[in-house]
Structures are given as C-alpha cells and as structure tokens.
Short mmCIF file of C-alpha atoms and ligand atoms in Angstrom, two decimals:
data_model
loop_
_atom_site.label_atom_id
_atom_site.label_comp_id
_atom_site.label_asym_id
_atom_site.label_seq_id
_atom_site.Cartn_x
_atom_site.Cartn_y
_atom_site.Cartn_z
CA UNK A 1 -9.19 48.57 -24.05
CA UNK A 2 -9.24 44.86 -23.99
CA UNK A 3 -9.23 43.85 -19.96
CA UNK A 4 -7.68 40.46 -18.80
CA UNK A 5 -8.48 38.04 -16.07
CA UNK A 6 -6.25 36.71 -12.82
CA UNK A 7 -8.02 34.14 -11.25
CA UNK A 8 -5.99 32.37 -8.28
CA UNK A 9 -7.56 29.22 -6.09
CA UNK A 10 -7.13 28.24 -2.40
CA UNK A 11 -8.04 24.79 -2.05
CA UNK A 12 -9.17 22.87 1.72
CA UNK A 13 -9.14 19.29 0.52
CA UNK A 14 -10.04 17.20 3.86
CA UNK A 15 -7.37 14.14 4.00
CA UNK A 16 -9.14 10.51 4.04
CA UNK A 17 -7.02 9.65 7.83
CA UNK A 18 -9.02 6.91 10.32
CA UNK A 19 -8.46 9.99 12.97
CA UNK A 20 -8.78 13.89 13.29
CA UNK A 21 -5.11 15.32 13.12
CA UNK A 22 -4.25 16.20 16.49
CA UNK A 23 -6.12 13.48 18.69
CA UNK A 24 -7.76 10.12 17.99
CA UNK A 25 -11.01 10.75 16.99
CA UNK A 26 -13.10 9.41 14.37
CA UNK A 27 -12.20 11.08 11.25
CA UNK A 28 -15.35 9.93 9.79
CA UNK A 29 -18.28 11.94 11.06
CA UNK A 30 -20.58 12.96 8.21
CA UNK A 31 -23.85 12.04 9.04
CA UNK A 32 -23.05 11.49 12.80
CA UNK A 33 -25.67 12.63 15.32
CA UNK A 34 -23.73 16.54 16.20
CA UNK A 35 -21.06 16.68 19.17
CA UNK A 36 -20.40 12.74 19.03
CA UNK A 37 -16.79 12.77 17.40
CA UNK A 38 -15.04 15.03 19.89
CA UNK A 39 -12.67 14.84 23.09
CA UNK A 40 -11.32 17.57 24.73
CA UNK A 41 -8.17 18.02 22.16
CA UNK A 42 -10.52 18.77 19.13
CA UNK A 43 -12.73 20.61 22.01
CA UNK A 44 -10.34 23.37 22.97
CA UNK A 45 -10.17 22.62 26.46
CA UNK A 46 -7.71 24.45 28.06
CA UNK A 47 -4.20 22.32 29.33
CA UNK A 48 -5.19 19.89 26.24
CA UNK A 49 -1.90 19.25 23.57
CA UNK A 50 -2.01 17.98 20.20
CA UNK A 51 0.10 15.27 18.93
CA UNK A 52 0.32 14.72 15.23
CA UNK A 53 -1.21 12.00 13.24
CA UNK A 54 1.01 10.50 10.85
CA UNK A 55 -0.83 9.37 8.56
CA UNK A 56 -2.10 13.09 8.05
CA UNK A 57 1.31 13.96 7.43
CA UNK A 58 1.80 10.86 5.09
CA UNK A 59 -0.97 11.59 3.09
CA UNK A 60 -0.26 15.47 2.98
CA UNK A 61 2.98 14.89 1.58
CA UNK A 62 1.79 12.71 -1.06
CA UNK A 63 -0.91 14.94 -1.98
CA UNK A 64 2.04 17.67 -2.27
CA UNK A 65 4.42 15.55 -3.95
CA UNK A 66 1.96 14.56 -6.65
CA UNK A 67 1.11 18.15 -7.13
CA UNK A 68 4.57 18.35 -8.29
CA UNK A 69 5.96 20.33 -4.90
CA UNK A 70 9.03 20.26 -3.31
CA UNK A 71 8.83 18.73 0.19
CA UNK A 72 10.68 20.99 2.83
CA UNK A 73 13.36 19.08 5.13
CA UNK A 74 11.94 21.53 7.56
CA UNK A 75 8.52 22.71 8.31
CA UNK A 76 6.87 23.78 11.50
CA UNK A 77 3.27 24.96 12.45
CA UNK A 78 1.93 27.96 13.47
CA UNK A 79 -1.17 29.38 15.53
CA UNK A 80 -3.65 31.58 13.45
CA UNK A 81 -5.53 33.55 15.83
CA UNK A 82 -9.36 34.69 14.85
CA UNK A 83 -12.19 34.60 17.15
CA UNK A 84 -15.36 32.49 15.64
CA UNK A 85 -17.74 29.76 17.58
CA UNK A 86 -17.07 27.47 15.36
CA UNK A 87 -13.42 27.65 16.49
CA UNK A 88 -13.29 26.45 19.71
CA UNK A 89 -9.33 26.78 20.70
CA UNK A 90 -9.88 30.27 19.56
CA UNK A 91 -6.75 29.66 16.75
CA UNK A 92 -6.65 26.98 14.17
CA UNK A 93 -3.46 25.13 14.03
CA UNK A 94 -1.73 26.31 10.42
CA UNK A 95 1.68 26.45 8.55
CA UNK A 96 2.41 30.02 8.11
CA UNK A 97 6.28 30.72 6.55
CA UNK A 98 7.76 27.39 6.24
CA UNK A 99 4.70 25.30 5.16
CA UNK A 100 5.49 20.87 4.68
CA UNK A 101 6.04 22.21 0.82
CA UNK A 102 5.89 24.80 -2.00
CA UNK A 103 7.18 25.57 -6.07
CA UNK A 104 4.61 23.05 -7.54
CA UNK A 105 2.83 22.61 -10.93
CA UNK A 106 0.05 21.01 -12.32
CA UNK A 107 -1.12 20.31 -16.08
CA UNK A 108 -4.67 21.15 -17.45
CA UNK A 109 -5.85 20.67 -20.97
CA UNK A 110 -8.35 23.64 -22.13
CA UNK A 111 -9.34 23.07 -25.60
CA UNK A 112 -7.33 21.04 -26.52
CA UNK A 113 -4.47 23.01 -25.76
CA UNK A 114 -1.77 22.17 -22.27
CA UNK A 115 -1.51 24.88 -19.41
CA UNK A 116 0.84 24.26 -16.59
CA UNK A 117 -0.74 25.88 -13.76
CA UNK A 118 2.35 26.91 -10.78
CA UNK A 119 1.06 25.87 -7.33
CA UNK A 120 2.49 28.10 -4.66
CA UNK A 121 2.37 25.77 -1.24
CA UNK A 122 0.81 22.88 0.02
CA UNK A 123 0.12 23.35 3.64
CA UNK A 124 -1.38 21.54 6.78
CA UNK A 125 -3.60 22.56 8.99
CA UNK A 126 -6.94 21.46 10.84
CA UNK A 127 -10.47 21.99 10.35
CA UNK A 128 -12.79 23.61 12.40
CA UNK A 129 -16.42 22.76 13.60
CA UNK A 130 -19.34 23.83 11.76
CA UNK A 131 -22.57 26.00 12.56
CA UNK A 132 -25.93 25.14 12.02
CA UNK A 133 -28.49 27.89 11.59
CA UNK A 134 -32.11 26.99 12.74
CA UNK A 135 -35.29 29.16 12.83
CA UNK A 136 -34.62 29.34 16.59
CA UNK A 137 -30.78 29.84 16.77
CA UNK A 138 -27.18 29.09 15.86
CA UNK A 139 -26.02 25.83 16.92
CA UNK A 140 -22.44 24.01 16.98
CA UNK A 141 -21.39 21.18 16.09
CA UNK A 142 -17.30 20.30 16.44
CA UNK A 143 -17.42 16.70 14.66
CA UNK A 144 -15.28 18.32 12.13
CA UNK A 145 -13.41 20.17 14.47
CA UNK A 146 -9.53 18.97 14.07
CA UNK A 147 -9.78 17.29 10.77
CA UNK A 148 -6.70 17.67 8.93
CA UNK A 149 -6.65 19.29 5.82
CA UNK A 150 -3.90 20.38 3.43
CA UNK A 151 -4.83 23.85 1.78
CA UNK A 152 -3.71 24.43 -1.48
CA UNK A 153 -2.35 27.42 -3.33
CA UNK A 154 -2.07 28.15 -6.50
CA UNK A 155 0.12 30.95 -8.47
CA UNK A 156 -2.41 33.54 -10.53
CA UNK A 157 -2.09 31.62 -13.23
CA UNK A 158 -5.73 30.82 -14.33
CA UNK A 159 -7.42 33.09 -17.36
CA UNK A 160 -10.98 32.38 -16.95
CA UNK A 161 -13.52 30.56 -14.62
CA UNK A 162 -13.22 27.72 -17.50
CA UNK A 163 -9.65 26.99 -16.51
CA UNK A 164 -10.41 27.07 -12.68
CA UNK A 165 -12.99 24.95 -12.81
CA UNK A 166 -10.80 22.33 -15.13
CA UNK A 167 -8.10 22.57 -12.27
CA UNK A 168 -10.23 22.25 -9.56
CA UNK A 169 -11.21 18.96 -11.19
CA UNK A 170 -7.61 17.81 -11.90
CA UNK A 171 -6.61 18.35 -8.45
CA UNK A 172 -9.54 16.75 -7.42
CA UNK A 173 -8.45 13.46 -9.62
CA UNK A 174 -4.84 14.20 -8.70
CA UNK A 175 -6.06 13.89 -4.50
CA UNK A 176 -7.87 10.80 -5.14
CA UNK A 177 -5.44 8.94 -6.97
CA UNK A 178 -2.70 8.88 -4.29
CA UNK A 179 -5.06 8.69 -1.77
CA UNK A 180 -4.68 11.36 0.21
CA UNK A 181 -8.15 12.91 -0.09
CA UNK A 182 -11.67 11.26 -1.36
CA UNK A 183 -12.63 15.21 -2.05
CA UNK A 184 -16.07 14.26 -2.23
CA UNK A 185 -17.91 17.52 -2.96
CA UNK A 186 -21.07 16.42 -1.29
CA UNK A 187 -19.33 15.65 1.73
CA UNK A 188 -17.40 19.22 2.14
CA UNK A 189 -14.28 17.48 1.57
CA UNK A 190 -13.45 19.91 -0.66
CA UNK A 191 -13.66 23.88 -0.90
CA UNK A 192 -12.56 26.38 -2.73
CA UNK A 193 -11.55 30.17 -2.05
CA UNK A 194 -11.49 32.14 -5.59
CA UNK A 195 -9.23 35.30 -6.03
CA UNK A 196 -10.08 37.29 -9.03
CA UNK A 197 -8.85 40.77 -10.34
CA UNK A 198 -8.79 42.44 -13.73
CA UNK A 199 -5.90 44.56 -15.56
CA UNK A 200 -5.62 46.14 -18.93
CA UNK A 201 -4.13 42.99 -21.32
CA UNK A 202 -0.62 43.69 -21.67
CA UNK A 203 -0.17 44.58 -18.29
CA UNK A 204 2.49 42.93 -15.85
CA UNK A 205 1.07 44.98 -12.33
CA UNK A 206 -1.87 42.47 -10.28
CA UNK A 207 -5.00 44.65 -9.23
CA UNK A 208 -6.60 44.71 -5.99
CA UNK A 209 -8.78 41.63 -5.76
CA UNK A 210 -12.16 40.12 -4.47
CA UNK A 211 -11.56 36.52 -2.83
CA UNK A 212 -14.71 34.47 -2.89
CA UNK A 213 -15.11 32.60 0.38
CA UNK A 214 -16.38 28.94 0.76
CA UNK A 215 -17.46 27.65 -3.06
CA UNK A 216 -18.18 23.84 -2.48
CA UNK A 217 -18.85 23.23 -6.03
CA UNK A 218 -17.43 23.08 -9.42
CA UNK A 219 -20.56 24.94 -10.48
CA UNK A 220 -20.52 27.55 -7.65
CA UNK A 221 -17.09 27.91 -8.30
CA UNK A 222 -17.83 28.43 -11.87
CA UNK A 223 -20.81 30.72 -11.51
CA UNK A 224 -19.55 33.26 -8.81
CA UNK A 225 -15.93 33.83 -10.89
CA UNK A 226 -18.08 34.53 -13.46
CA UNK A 227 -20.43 37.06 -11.88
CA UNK A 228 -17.84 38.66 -9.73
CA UNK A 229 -15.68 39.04 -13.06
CA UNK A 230 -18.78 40.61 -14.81
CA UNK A 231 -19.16 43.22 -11.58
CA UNK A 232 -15.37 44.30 -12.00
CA UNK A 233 -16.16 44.53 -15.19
CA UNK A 234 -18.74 47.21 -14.86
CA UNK A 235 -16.18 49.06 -12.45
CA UNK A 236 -13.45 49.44 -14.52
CA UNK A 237 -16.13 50.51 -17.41
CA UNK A 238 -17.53 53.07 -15.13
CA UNK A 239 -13.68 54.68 -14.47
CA UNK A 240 -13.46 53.23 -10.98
CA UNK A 241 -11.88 49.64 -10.52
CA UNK A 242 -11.74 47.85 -7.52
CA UNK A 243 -8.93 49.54 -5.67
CA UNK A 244 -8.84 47.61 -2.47
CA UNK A 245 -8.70 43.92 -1.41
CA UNK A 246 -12.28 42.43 -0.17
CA UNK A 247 -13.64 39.59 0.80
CA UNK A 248 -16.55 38.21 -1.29
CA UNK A 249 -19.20 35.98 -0.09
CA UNK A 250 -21.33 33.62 -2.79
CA UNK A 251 -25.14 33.15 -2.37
CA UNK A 252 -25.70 30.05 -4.28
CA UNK A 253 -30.09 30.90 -4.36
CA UNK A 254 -29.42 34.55 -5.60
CA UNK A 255 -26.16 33.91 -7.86
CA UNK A 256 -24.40 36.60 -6.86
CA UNK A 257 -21.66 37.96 -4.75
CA UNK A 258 -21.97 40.37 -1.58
CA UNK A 259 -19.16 41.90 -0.23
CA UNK A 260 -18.07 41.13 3.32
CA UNK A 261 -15.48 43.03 4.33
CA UNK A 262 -11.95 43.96 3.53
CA UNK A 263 -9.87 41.63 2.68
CA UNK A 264 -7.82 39.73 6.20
CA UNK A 265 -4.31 40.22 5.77
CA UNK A 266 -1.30 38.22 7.92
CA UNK A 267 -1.30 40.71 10.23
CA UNK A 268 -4.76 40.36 11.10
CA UNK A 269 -4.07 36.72 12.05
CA UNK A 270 -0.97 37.49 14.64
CA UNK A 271 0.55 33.98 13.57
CA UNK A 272 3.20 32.77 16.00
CA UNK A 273 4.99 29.48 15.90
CA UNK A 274 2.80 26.87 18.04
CA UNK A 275 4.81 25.80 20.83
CA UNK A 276 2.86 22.86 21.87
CA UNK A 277 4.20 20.82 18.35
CA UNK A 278 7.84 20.28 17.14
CA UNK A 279 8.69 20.92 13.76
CA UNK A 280 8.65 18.20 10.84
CA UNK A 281 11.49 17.08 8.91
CA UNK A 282 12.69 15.01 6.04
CA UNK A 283 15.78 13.81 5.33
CA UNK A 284 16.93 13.57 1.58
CA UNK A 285 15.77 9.58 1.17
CA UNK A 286 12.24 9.95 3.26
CA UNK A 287 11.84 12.91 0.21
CA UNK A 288 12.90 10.41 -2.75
CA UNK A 289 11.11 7.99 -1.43
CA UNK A 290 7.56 10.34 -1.37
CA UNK A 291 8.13 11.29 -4.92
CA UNK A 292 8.84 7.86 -6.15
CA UNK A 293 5.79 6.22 -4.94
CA UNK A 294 4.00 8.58 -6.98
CA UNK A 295 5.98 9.44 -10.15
CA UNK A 296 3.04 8.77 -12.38
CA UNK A 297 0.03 10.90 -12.71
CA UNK A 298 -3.14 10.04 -14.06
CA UNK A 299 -2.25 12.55 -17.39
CA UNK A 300 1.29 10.95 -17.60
CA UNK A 301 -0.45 7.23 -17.91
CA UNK A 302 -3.17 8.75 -20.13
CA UNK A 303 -0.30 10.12 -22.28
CA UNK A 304 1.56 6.90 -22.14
CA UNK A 305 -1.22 4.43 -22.80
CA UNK A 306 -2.17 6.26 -26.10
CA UNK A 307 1.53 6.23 -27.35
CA UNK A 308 2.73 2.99 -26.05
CA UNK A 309 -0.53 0.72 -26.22
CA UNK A 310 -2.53 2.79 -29.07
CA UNK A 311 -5.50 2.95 -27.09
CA UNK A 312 -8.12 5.16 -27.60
CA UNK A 313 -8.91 8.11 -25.99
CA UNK A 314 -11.99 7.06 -23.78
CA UNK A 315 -9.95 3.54 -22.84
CA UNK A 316 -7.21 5.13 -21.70
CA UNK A 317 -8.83 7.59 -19.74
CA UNK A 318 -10.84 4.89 -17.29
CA UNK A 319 -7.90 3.15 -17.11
CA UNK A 320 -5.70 5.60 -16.09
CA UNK A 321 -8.12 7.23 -14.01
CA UNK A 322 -8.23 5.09 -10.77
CA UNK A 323 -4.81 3.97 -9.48
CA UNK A 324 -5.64 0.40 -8.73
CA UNK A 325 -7.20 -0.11 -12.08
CA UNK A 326 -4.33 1.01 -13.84
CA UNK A 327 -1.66 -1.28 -11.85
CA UNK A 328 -4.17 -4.55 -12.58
CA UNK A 329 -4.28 -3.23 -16.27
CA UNK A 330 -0.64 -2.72 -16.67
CA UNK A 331 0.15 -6.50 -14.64
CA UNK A 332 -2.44 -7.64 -17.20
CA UNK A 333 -0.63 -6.50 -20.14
CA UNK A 334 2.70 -7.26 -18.80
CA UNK A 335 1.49 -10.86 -18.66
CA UNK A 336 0.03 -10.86 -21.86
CA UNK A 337 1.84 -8.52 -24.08
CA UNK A 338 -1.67 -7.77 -25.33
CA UNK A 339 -2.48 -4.35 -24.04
CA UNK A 340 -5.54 -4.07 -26.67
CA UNK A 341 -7.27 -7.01 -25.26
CA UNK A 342 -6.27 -6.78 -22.05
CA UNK A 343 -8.08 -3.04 -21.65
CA UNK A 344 -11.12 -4.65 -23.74
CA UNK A 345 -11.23 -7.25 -21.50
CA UNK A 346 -10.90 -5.21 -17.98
CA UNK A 347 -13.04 -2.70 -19.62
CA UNK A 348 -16.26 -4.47 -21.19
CA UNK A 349 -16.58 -7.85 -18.32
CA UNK A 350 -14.52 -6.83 -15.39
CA UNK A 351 -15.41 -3.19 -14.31
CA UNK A 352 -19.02 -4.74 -15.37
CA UNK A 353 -18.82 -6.21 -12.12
CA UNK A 354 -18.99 -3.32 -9.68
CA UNK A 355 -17.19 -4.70 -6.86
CA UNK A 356 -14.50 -5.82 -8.97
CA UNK A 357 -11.78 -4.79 -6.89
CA UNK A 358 -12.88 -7.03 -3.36
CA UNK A 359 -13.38 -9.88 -6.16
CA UNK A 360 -10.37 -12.57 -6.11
CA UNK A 361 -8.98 -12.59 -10.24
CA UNK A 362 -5.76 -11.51 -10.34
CA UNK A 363 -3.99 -10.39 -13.68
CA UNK A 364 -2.26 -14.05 -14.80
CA UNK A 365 -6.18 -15.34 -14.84
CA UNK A 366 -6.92 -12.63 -17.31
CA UNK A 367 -4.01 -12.84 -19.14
CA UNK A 368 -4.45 -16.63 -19.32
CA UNK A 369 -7.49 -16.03 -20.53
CA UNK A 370 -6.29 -13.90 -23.24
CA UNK A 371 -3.83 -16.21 -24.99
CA UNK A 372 -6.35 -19.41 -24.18
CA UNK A 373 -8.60 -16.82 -26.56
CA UNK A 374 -5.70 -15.66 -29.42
CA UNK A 375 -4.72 -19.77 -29.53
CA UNK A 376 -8.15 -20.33 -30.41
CA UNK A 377 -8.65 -22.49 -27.32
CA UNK A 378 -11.55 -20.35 -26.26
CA UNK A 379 -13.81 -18.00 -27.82
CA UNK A 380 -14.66 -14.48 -27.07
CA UNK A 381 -18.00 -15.65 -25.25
CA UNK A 382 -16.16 -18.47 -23.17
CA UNK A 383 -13.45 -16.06 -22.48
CA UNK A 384 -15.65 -13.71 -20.87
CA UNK A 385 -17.69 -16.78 -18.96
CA UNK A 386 -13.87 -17.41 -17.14
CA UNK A 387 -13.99 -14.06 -16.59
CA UNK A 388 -16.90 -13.70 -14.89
CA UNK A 389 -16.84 -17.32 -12.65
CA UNK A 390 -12.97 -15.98 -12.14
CA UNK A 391 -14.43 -13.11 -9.95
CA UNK A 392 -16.68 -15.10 -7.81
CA UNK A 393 -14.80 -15.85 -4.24
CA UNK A 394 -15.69 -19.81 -4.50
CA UNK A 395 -13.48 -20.21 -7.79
CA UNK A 396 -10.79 -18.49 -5.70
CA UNK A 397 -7.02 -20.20 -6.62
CA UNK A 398 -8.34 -21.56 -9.95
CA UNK A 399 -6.29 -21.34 -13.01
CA UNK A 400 -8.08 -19.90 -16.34
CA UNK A 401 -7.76 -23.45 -17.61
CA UNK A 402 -9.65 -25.37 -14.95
CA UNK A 403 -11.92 -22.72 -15.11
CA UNK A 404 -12.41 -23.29 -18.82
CA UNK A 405 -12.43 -27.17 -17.79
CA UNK A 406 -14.68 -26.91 -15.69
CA UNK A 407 -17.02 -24.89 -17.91
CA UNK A 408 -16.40 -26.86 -20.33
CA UNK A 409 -15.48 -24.23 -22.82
CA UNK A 410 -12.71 -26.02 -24.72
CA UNK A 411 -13.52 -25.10 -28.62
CA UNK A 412 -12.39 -28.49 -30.52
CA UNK A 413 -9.77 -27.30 -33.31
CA UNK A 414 -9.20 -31.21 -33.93
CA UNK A 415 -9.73 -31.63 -37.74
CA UNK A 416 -10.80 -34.72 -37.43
CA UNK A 417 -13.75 -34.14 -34.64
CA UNK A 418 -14.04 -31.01 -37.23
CA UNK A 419 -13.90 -33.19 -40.24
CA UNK A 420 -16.88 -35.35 -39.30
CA UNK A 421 -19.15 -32.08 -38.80
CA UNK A 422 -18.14 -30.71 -41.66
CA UNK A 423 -19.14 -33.75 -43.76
CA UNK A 424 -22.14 -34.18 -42.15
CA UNK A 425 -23.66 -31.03 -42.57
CA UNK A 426 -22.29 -31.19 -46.82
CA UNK A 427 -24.56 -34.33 -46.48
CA UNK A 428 -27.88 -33.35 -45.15
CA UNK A 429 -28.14 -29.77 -46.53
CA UNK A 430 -27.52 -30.28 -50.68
CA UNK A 431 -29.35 -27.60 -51.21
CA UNK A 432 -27.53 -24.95 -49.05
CA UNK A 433 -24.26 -26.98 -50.49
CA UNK A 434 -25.45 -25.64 -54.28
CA UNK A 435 -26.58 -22.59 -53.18
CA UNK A 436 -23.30 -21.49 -51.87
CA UNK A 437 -21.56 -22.69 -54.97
CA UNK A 438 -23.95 -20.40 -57.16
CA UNK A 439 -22.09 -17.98 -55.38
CA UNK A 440 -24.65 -17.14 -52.59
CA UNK A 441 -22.36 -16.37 -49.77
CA UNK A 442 -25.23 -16.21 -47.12
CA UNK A 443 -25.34 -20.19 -47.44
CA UNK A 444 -22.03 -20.59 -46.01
CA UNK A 445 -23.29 -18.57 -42.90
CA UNK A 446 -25.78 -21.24 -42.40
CA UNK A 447 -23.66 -24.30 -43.18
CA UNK A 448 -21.67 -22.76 -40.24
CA UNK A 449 -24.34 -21.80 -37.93
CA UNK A 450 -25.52 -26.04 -38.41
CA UNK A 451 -22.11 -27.29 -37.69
CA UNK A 452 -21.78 -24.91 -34.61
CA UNK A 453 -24.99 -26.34 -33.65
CA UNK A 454 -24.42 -29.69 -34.07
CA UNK A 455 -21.39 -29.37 -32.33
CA UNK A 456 -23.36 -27.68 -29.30
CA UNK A 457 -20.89 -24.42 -30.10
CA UNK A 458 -17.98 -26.76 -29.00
CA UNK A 459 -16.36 -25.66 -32.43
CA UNK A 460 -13.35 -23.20 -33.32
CA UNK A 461 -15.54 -20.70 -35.25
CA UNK A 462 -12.08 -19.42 -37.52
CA UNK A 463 -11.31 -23.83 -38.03
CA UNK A 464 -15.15 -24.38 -39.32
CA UNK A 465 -14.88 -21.66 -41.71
CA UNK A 466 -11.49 -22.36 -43.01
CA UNK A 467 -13.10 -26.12 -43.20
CA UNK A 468 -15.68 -25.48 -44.74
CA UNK A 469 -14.22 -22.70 -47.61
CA UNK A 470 -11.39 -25.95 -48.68
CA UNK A 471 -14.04 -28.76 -48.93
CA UNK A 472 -16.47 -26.99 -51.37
CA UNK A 473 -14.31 -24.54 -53.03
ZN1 LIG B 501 -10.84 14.79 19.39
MN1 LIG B 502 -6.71 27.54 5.28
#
C-alpha cells in the first residue's frame, strides 16, 4: 500500500531590531567576543523586569501580516518553564494560547504547479544564549540571550522534503522583504524544527511523529526529512510504525537522525501567563494599517510584472525580489511609461553598480534618460554613460540633460549638420558608393561606420541610415 508524507515546519526567524527584546542591548552580536552583549535583564538576574521593544513587535507583526495572518486585538505572553544553561531565567518568555496572530497562508510553486501552504500562528518570543563545547568543557555565552524572535507554524500541509525546503525559502524571501528578519542562515537567524509522519494514502487520521530539532540549513533541512522519512519507512514495512511522538536530533557529519527522547508536550512546559508584561493590543485601524503597508508580496509583483509589463521571467523575478528595487522600478516606469526599458535599464547599468541603493539617481533621472534615448537625443551607449555619472554623489541634483550636456552626448539629428556628412563621405569613398549600389549591402555598413566617425559618434545612428538609404537609392 502506497504510504503518504505529512511534513509540518516550526520556524525561529531572529527579527533584524537595534536591541534584544526585553532590554537595550545590542541586538547585533555575531562575532562579538562571548558575554559582551548582556545586562542583567537578558542575564536572568533575579528582581530584573522586561519591557518590550517595539520595534520587535513592529517587525513581528509585519512578518505575520505578510505571511497572510490575522493580527489578534489581543495577545499576551507566557512563561515556558525548562531547565537548560543556556537559559539563564530558567523560562523563556513565549506566547502560548493567544499568540500576536494565527489562520495564515503562504504560496509555493513546485513544478510548476501553486500550493497554498496554511500557517497556523506567528508568535513572539526571545532567544536564548548559546553553548560552546570545547575539548576541556561546556561554556556559555548569553549574547543571544533575549533576542526576539517570532516562531512560525505551519499547518501539515507539506508532501515531501521538496516542498519544505521551497517554503522555507519563500518565507525566508517573504521575512526579508518587509524587513522584519535578514534570516541569514550563516548567522543562525534562521532555524527550522521538521515534523514528519507517514499514513496509508487515502487516509484522513495524522500518525505519531518524529520532530527534527535545530536544522539551520535548507540542505540539512532537506537531507534529515529525507532520511527520517526513509527510517519510517522501513517501520511501517516491517509491521511496526512509529506509534509515539519523539524528538529527533540531526547529525549533519553522519546524515542521519538519532532519537532523543519523547516528544515535550504543553504540559511538560507548565506555561503560565507572565506577570511581569501586559498584554498587546490592536485596535481595528493599527491592524489595517499593518496589512496595508504590506499588501504586495514578492509572488504578487512577480505575477503582476509578467502580466502588466510583459517581462520575462528572470526580469521580473530580480525586480520583484528586493522591496526597494521594486518601488525605484515601478517610480521608474511610472515616469516613463516604459516598463521594458526601464527594467533593462535598472537591470543591465544600475544594479551593475553594487552600492546602487546609497548612490543619489532617483527614478525621473532614469526615466529622463529613457525618453532623451526613444527621442533619439541619446543613444543606448550615452544613455548608459548618464547613468553611470548619475550615480556618482558629485553629480548629485543634476538633471539627465545637463548630465548629457555636460558629457556631451547630444547625437545631432540636424539634417543639415547630417547632410554635410553624408555628402562627404558619397565623395571620398566612390568605390564603397558603387559597391553598395551593386547591391552589396555590407558597403552601407561602412559608409555609416565613416560618417559616425567623422562625426566623432556625435550622429543619430537611425538619421545616418535613413540618410544615407534616400541619397543613393
Ligand atoms: Zn540585556
Ligand atoms: Mn519556539
């Protein structure tokens, strides 16, 4: 009989604040010499009390919101109680039954094909400290001790360790864009907890299952579902399927799964509301507001850009990708009402300049640029010369045209500085002139290329063409 797979995901994504979540101190501590981002809130010392950091709560909300949740007017926090060293306070400040948000959704593409993957809650809660094993002992360090993270949870809705891994990306992209998380996997911003389970296909009932503890990679992630979904497996083959809940732990250097123990349930945890924090709430317009500032997705613009600006697929995918990209793009073509060249433009010379977004252009430059080119004004090299002196910091407050003044990139369309050329050139190359009328048509390339030249590229390409076709046809 055909067996099916129920893959769930709990997600820590570490949000990008200045400070921890409950006291002031630097967020920021990767790399920092051990024990130097700490006071005695993220310490545990007794008498201490938390306040909350807004822009935690700001940027957990967003997060939620663009993971399609419903903020809760009301939410309040909760102690979960379990004894580890890294965990100095002895409890690590959580949301247990009314968490900031819940009933969410996010879209994956597998094959080709759109999935709409529920997400169960988005909840707050902080971090705790780290241990550092050494041939001579266990050591702490608590720099990452109280920094706030939102834990995500999604509905067994995943099929395969393909489709977790593709949402674990998405979410990652989704956390990024509204800038609630940089979930750089390097940096342990982001981790993942993987539930998996078998049934018989066709079955409604969920299975016992194994949650994988601490993946911190799309590949780990990928690799253990897969070998812990090859050891069920192997159970249910043998007549004897997992029939309790365990906890799984992933050893990247063996690539395999041990089991740790049985699987924690709430009880385990004797959550209680904390009393040292009031509740949050949202009233009706804070909520609208949350979900308006980020009503777009990366996906949606994707989706839109191909439709409404027939771009292609790897175009509109960069510039969808990164938020502030997209809002220069889309000022661009709103400027322009030339989304093609606008993208081409942004695309091939501006993101060629890697710190593009401290540089100084601003979208009318670019879309001056772009009708200076379509009027024949400029051409596509001495458009992209403007481009490229428009993102230095000393040609800051210059229009595209004094750029292109001061460049001196004008392309003379006159037909009588054209004329002149034209004639010249007919004059001292006869035998080009007769060549062209035998019908070779690689002459008229090289009548060109001498008035361009004599013209020191000064000349409308399209004009000296068009010229040149009239006088000797
Ligand atoms: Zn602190
Ligand atoms: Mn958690």
């Amino acid at each position: 009989m055909e067996l099916e797979t129920i893959i769930g995901l709990e997600i820590h994504a570490q949000l990008s604040t200045k400070s921890k979540l409950w006291c002031g101190c630097d967020n920021d501590a990767f790399g920092a010499e051990p024990n130097t981002r700490v006071c005695p809130v993220c310490m545990g010392f007794p008498g201490m009390l938390p306040v909350l950091n807004k822009e935690g709560l700001d940027k957990a909300v967003r997060g939620a919101a663009a993971l399609r949740c419903k903020i809760q007017k009301f939410s309040k926090f909760d102690r979960k109680n379990y004894f580890y060293p890294d965990l100095p306070n002895g409890f690590q400040i959580s949301q247990y039954d009314q968490p900031i948000s819940c009933k969410g959704k996010v879209e994956i593409s597998v094959d080709g094909k759109r999935h709409t993957i529920g997400i169960t809650r988005v909840h707050l809660e902080n971090d705790a400290g780290k241990l550092v094993h050494t041939p001579s002992g266990t050591l702490c360090d608590y720099n990452r001790s109280g920094t706030p993270l939102v834990e995500i949870v999604t509905e067994p809705d995943l099929r395969s360790p393909e489709e977790a891994q593709i949402l674990a990306k998405e979410i990652q992209k989704i956390l990024r864009y509204v800038d609630a998380s940089d979930a750089d996997m390097e940096k342990g911003m982001m981790r993942f907890d993987a539930s998996v389970s078998l049934r018989h296909k066709g079955t409604e009932k969920l299975n016992p299952r194994a949650e994988i503890k601490n993946l911190n990679s799309f590949v780990s992630l990928f690799k253990a579902l897969t070998y812990e979904i090859n050891r069920q497996k192997k159970l249910w083959e043998k007549g004897t399927p997992p029939d309790k809940e365990t906890t799984v732990g992933w050893l990247d250097n063996e690539e395999k799964t041990v089991i740790m123990r049985d699987k924690e349930s709430a009880n385990d945890y004797r959550y209680f509301p904390e009393p040292d924090l009031p509740p949050v709430t949202f009233t009706d317009e804070a909520i609208e507001d949350i979900e308006k500032a980020v009503a777009e997705l990366p996906s949606e613009k994707f989706h839109r850009y191909r439709s409404d600006f027939d771009l292609g697929e790897p175009e509109a995918l960069k510039l969808s990708e990164d938020k502030v990209l997209a809002d220069f793009f889309e000022q661009v073509v709103d400027l322009s009402d030339n989304p093609k060249k606008s993208a081409n433009f942004i695309l091939s010379v501006i993101l060629g300049n890697t710190s593009w977004k401290k540089s100084s252009i601003v979208p009318q430059q670019v879309a001056d640029v772009i009708n200076l080119l379509e009027e024949g004004t400029i051409s596509s090299t001495g458009a992209k010369e403007i481009l490229i002196e428009a993102m230095k910091e000393s040609q800051k407050d210059k229009t595209a045209k004094e750029l292109m003044i001061d460049l001196d990139l004008e392309q003379v369309s006159s037909s009588n500085d054209l004329g002149k050329w034209v004639e010249e050139v007919i004059k001292t190359n006869p035998q080009s002139v007769d060549d062209y009328k035998k019908g070779k048509e690689k002459a008229l390339q090289f009548l060109m290329g001498q008035v361009m030249q004599i013209s020191k590229g000064s000349a409308n390409p399209p004009k000296v063409l068009e010229m040149l076709k009239k006088r000797l046809s």
